[in-house]
Amino acid sequence: MTDTPLIKVEHLKVYFPITSGVLQRKSGEVRAVDDVSFEILRGKTVGLVGESGSGKTTIGRALIRLIEPTDGHIFYKGEEITRLSAKEFRPYRKKIQIIFQDPYNSLNPRLTIADIVGEALEIHFPRMTRLQRRSRVADLLAKVGLKPEHLDRYPHEFSGGQRQRIGIARALAVEPEFIVCDEPVSALDVSVQAQIVNLLQDLQEELGLTYLFIAHDLAVVEHISDFVLVMNRGKIVEAATAEEIYTHPQDDYTRKLLDAVPKL
Amino acid sequence: MTSNLFRQILQRPTGVLCAALLAVLYLIAIFAAVISPYAPSDQNLAKTYHPPTGLVWHDGRLCVRVYKLVDPTEALYRAEPDRLAPVHFWAKSAPYKLWGFIPMEHRLFGVDSAERIYLLGSDSTGRDVFSRLLYGSQVSLSIGLIGIFITTVIGVTVGGLSGYFGGPLDNVTMRLTELLMAVPDLYLIIALRAALSAYFDSGQIFLLIVGILSFIGWSGTARVIRGLTLSLRNRPFIHAAEALGQTPFVILWKHLFPNLLGYLIVTSTLSIPGYILGEAALSFLGIGIQEPSTSWGLMLSQAQDMKVFMLNFWWLLTPGLAIFVTVILFNALGDVLRDIVDPKLKTQV
Amino acid sequence: MCATPLLEVRNLAIDFGRGENATHAVKGISFTIADGETVAVVGESGSGKSVTALSLTRLLPTPPARYVGGEILFNGRNTLTLSGDELRPMRGKQIAYIFQEPGTSLNPVFTIEFQIAEAIRLHRPEVKDVRGEVVRALDLVGIRDPEKRLGDYPHQLSGGMQQRVMIAMALACHPKLLVADEPTTALDVTIQKQIMDLLRELKGRLGMSIMLITHNFGIVADIADRVVVMFRGHIVEEGKTADVLRNPQHPYTRALIDCVPRLGQKQRRLKAIDHAEIEALLKP
Ligand SMILES: Nc1ncnc2c1ncn2[C@@H]1O[C@H](COP(=O)(O)OP(=O)(O)OP(=O)(O)O)[C@@H](O)[C@H]1O
Ligand SMILES: Nc1ncnc2c1ncn2[C@@H]1O[C@H](COP(=O)(O)OP(=O)(O)OP(=O)(O)O)[C@@H](O)[C@H]1O
Ligand SMILES: [Mg+2]
Ligand SMILES: [Mg+2]
C-alpha cells in the first residue's frame, strides 16, 4: 500500500449565510468551518473533538457531501472529490458512510429494520433479489449483534443502543471503506456506550475500516483514536496523537477541555 | 400504519360509532337512486307542500295513509281515515339508470302510481323531499372527498417540495400561499363563480365549485406540510438516505410522505365539513349547485320562503339537519383520529 | 429545611398497555426532593427514568401509559389527581422540563427568539424587555453572539446549540423544580461545566430544586446532593452522592460505575455490563 492517505482535506471552508428580512437578504455569514486541513490514513481512526458549535458535524457532512463546501479541497485516495456532480459522486456514496448521534431520529419510524438496512442494498446492488437482500441484511444484523427475528420490527421497538447498532448495520451495508461517526455514543448510557465503542473497534479490525470519530467525551476519543484533532470556532487548534494531547496539551483550549473533564 | 389506525379506531366507542354512521351515509349516497322512491325532479303539482305520509301496519303489510287536500291556500292536508295504499318492496318504477349506466326498472320501495309516498313530505312543486335528500347527499358528501383529495395532492406536492428543497422555490411558493390566504374567501369565490359560470352547464358547475373551494383551500395545507417537511427534513434519517445516494423523489415518497400520513388523515377528516358547509353556503346564496341537480344547500335555499315558517313546513329543513349531523360526525371522527395519531396534543392542551 | 419536601413520590407505578403484554415501566418507586436539593437519577437505558420524569406533571400520553398506583405530591398536592386546569399553570412555572431529545422538542417553523420569548411572556409577565431577557438567557447558556442568533431556526443550530436553547427556555421560566432529562448529552465538557455552574448559581439564587437524569457520572459527582439508581423500573440504591459513588452497595451500581471510561488509562476494550452476571448476583 502506498502512502496516499485515504482522506485528505485541504483548506476546507464552509460558510453559512445569515439571512434576514422578508426578502432573505444576506446580512452576514457563519464561518462554521474556516480553513481546515488534515489527513486520515487507511485503517486508522482520527478523533475530532471541540466545543459544541465549533464545526465538527459540518466537517463530517462536507466529507459525505450532505453540504457543499464553500471553498477548499477534499481528496479521496488522492482523487479530488470536491467539485464532482451528484452523479459523479455516486460511486463514492458506496465508500463513504455516516453514523449519526441521535439514535432516536436516525431511523425512519415508518419502515421496518429490513427496509431501513435494505435500502442501501437496493440503491447500490440493484441486481440483488428480495431474498438475497433479506439474507444479506440478516448477516449485517448478526455482525452488529442483533438477531434475524428483528428484521420485521420497527425502530420504536428497540432501545437506544440497539438502534445505534441498526444505524451501524445500515452504514456497513454498502461495504464502505470510510465511516464518519458523528457522536455515535453521546446519547447512550455508559454500559451501552462501551458496547458500541467495542463493536466499532472489532469491525475496524475485521473489515479494515477507517473512521473519523466525532465526540466530545475526551475519554472515549482518547480510547478509540490513533490521532486527535481539536477544533475551536471553525479552526483546528491542535493535532496530535491521543497520548500527546492527554499528556502534553499545547493549545489553551485543549488544556481547558482537559481541565473541565469532571473527576469521578 | 393505516391498518393500525383502523384497529385503534375500533377500540374507541366514539370512533366506531362515527365511522359506522358515516359509512352508512355514504352507502346511502351511493345507492341513492335505488333507495329513493322517486326521481329528484319528479313533480306532482297536485300535492305541493304535502306533509310526511303516515305509515301504518294493516293486514300484515306496511301501508301509507292517503291524504286529501283540505285548504289549497294554506296547503292543509288531512289523512282520510279509511284509505290506505300498500307499500311495495322492490317496486316497479319508471326506467332509470343507476350511476348513469346501469338500466334499472325497480326501486327499493314505492306505492301504486296513483298515490304518493312522501316519507319527508314534498316541496313547492310536489317533489319528494326524501328522494331529493338522498340524491342531494351525492353532491354534498362527495364534494368534501373530492375537494380534500385535490387540496391534499396540491398541498402536499407544493408544501413537500418547498420544504424539502427550500431556497428560492420555497420563497416563491410561500409568498403565493400568503397571497391566496390574504384574499377574502367569499369575494374570491363569488368573483370566480360569476366570471366562469357562463361557460358551464349544471353538471360542470359541481366540478367548478369543488375546484374553487380547493383552489382556496390548498394554501393552508401546503404551509403546514412545508412546516412538517422542514422539521423532518433535518432529521438524521433523511440525511442517512441522502448519504446513501437515494434520489430526492424517492426520499420524498418513501421517507417523508409516510411520516406525514397520520397528520394528513386527521386534517382531511377535520376539513371535510368545511367543504360541505362551503357548498351549502354557495348554493344557499344561489351561486352553487343549480337545478336540475340537487344538493342539501340548494334544498335549503329553496326552503327560504315565508310559507315554510308561517305554516310550519318543518320537513323542508331536513337538509339542514343532514348537514348538521354529517359535520358533527366528521368532526368527532377527526378528534378521535387526532387523539390516536398525536396523543400528546390531548395531554398537553 | 422544611418538614415537607418539595416533591415526594410514593409507590409510583406506571404501565404501558394492558393485559399480558403490558410493560411495567415503573414498578412502585418512592423518593423525595427537598427544597433547593439536586437529585441525580442514573440507570441504564430503558430503566424508567424518563417515564418517571414525565409523569410528574402527567405529560405521558394516556393511553398507552397508565398510572397504576402511587401518588406524586408536589408542595403537598397530588398531581396525579389534579384537573387539567389546575395542572397547566404548574407546568413550566413550577416544574420546568428540559426534554431528552432537543432536536424534536423545538418547533422547526419558529425562530429561537420567538420560542424563548413565548416561554418568558407566559411565565414571567412582569418582564418588560423580553428581547433583552432572551439575549441574556442565550448568553447564560454559552451561545456566542446571541443577538445574531435570535433569528435562527432550529435547523441552523448545531445539536449542542439546540440543546442549550432548550435549557435557556426552561431556565427562563424560573421554575421551582427543574427536571432535566439528560440535558448535556450533546455538549462538550467545557460547555457542560458552564451549564452545571449556571444551574448551581440559579439554584442558589432562586432556591430551585433539580431532578437531573444523566448517564454521566462526572456530572453526578459534580453537582448532585443525592443519587437515585434505577434498574428495570425499581430504585435499587439511593444515598448521598459521595457514598454511592465511592462505596456502591448494589451490584448493578458497582457494574455501572466500572463502565465509565477514564482519561489516561488506556484499556484495549471498554468494560460493558454483563447482564447475565448481574442477574445471577440478584438471585438470592
Ligand atoms: N444549515 C445551517 N444553516 C446555518 N448555519 C448552520 C447550519 N448548520 C450548521 N450551522 C452553524 O455552523 C456552526 C457549526 O455547526 P456544527 O453542527 O458543525 O457544530 P458541531 O461542532 O457539530 O457542534 P455540536 O457538538 O453541538 O454538534 C454552528 O454555528 C451552526 O449554527
Ligand atoms: N410510549 C411508550 N410506549 C410503550 N413503552 C414505552 C413508551 N415509553 C417508554 N416505554 C417503556 O418504558 C420503559 C422505560 O422507558 P424510559 O424512557 O423511562 O427509559 P429511560 O430510563 O429514560 O432510558 P434512556 O436512558 O434510554 O432515556 C422502557 O422499557 C420503554 O420501552
Ligand atoms: Mg454536531
Ligand atoms: Mg430517557
PDB file of C-alpha atoms and ligand atoms in Angstrom, chain A residues 16-17 30 32 50-59 61 101 183 216, chain C residues 149 152 155-161 186, ligand 1:
ATOM      1  CA  PHE A  16     -23.500  29.565   6.058  1.00  0.00           C
ATOM      2  CA  PRO A  17     -25.193  32.806   5.067  1.00  0.00           C
ATOM      3  CA  VAL A  30     -21.444  31.909   9.993  1.00  0.00           C
ATOM      4  CA  ALA A  32     -18.750  27.029  10.543  1.00  0.00           C
ATOM      5  CA  GLY A  50     -14.211  20.509  20.208  1.00  0.00           C
ATOM      6  CA  GLU A  51     -16.775  22.760  21.693  1.00  0.00           C
ATOM      7  CA  SER A  52     -20.392  22.441  20.679  1.00  0.00           C
ATOM      8  CA  GLY A  53     -20.990  24.534  17.579  1.00  0.00           C
ATOM      9  CA  SER A  54     -17.334  24.540  16.594  1.00  0.00           C
ATOM     10  CA  GLY A  55     -17.993  22.897  13.231  1.00  0.00           C
ATOM     11  CA  LYS A  56     -17.377  19.191  13.797  1.00  0.00           C
ATOM     12  CA  THR A  57     -20.631  17.971  12.292  1.00  0.00           C
ATOM     13  CA  THR A  58     -20.206  20.384   9.424  1.00  0.00           C
ATOM     14  CA  ILE A  59     -16.845  18.836   8.527  1.00  0.00           C
ATOM     15  CA  ARG A  61     -21.271  16.394   6.479  1.00  0.00           C
ATOM     16  CA  GLN A 101     -25.528  10.861  17.065  1.00  0.00           C
ATOM     17  CA  GLU A 183     -21.016  11.412  18.148  1.00  0.00           C
ATOM     18  CA  HIS A 216     -16.935  15.480  22.961  1.00  0.00           C
TER      19      HIS A 216
ATOM     20  CA  ARG C 149     -28.591  34.121  16.637  1.00  0.00           C
ATOM     21  CA  ASP C 152     -32.097  31.434  13.599  1.00  0.00           C
ATOM     22  CA  HIS C 155     -32.097  23.521  11.966  1.00  0.00           C
ATOM     23  CA  GLN C 156     -29.481  26.244  11.629  1.00  0.00           C
ATOM     24  CA  LEU C 157     -28.055  25.351  15.023  1.00  0.00           C
ATOM     25  CA  SER C 158     -25.710  22.531  15.897  1.00  0.00           C
ATOM     26  CA  GLY C 159     -27.054  19.705  18.082  1.00  0.00           C
ATOM     27  CA  GLY C 160     -25.435  21.140  21.181  1.00  0.00           C
ATOM     28  CA  MET C 161     -26.763  24.620  20.478  1.00  0.00           C
ATOM     29  CA  ALA C 186     -24.674  16.813  23.068  1.00  0.00           C
TER      30      ALA C 186
HETATM   31  N1  LIG D   1     -27.832  24.635   7.905  1.00  0.00           N
HETATM   32  C1  LIG D   1     -27.187  25.583   8.590  1.00  0.00           C
HETATM   33  N2  LIG D   1     -27.503  26.877   8.389  1.00  0.00           N
HETATM   34  C2  LIG D   1     -26.868  27.853   9.085  1.00  0.00           C
HETATM   35  N3  LIG D   1     -25.915  27.642   9.998  1.00  0.00           N
HETATM   36  C3  LIG D   1     -25.569  26.366  10.258  1.00  0.00           C
HETATM   37  C4  LIG D   1     -26.183  25.274   9.575  1.00  0.00           C
HETATM   38  N4  LIG D   1     -25.639  24.120  10.036  1.00  0.00           N
HETATM   39  C5  LIG D   1     -24.726  24.478  10.973  1.00  0.00           C
HETATM   40  N5  LIG D   1     -24.673  25.836  11.094  1.00  0.00           N
HETATM   41  C6  LIG D   1     -23.792  26.574  12.007  1.00  0.00           C
HETATM   42  O1  LIG D   1     -22.490  26.114  11.857  1.00  0.00           O
HETATM   43  C7  LIG D   1     -21.804  26.088  13.118  1.00  0.00           C
HETATM   44  C8  LIG D   1     -21.153  24.735  13.342  1.00  0.00           C
HETATM   45  O2  LIG D   1     -22.179  23.742  13.485  1.00  0.00           O
HETATM   46  P1  LIG D   1     -21.865  22.201  13.655  1.00  0.00           P
HETATM   47  O3  LIG D   1     -23.151  21.489  13.606  1.00  0.00           O
HETATM   48  O4  LIG D   1     -20.827  21.780  12.705  1.00  0.00           O
HETATM   49  O5  LIG D   1     -21.263  22.158  15.141  1.00  0.00           O
HETATM   50  P2  LIG D   1     -20.714  20.911  15.967  1.00  0.00           P
HETATM   51  O6  LIG D   1     -19.265  21.139  16.208  1.00  0.00           O
HETATM   52  O7  LIG D   1     -21.099  19.641  15.338  1.00  0.00           O
HETATM   53  O8  LIG D   1     -21.472  21.130  17.345  1.00  0.00           O
HETATM   54  P3  LIG D   1     -22.182  20.049  18.310  1.00  0.00           P
HETATM   55  O9  LIG D   1     -21.096  19.461  19.155  1.00  0.00           O
HETATM   56  O10 LIG D   1     -23.095  20.909  19.123  1.00  0.00           O
HETATM   57  O11 LIG D   1     -22.891  19.067  17.460  1.00  0.00           O
HETATM   58  C9  LIG D   1     -22.826  26.487  14.153  1.00  0.00           C
HETATM   59  O12 LIG D   1     -22.602  27.841  14.489  1.00  0.00           O
HETATM   60  C10 LIG D   1     -24.146  26.328  13.451  1.00  0.00           C
HETATM   61  O13 LIG D   1     -25.058  27.264  13.920  1.00  0.00           O
END
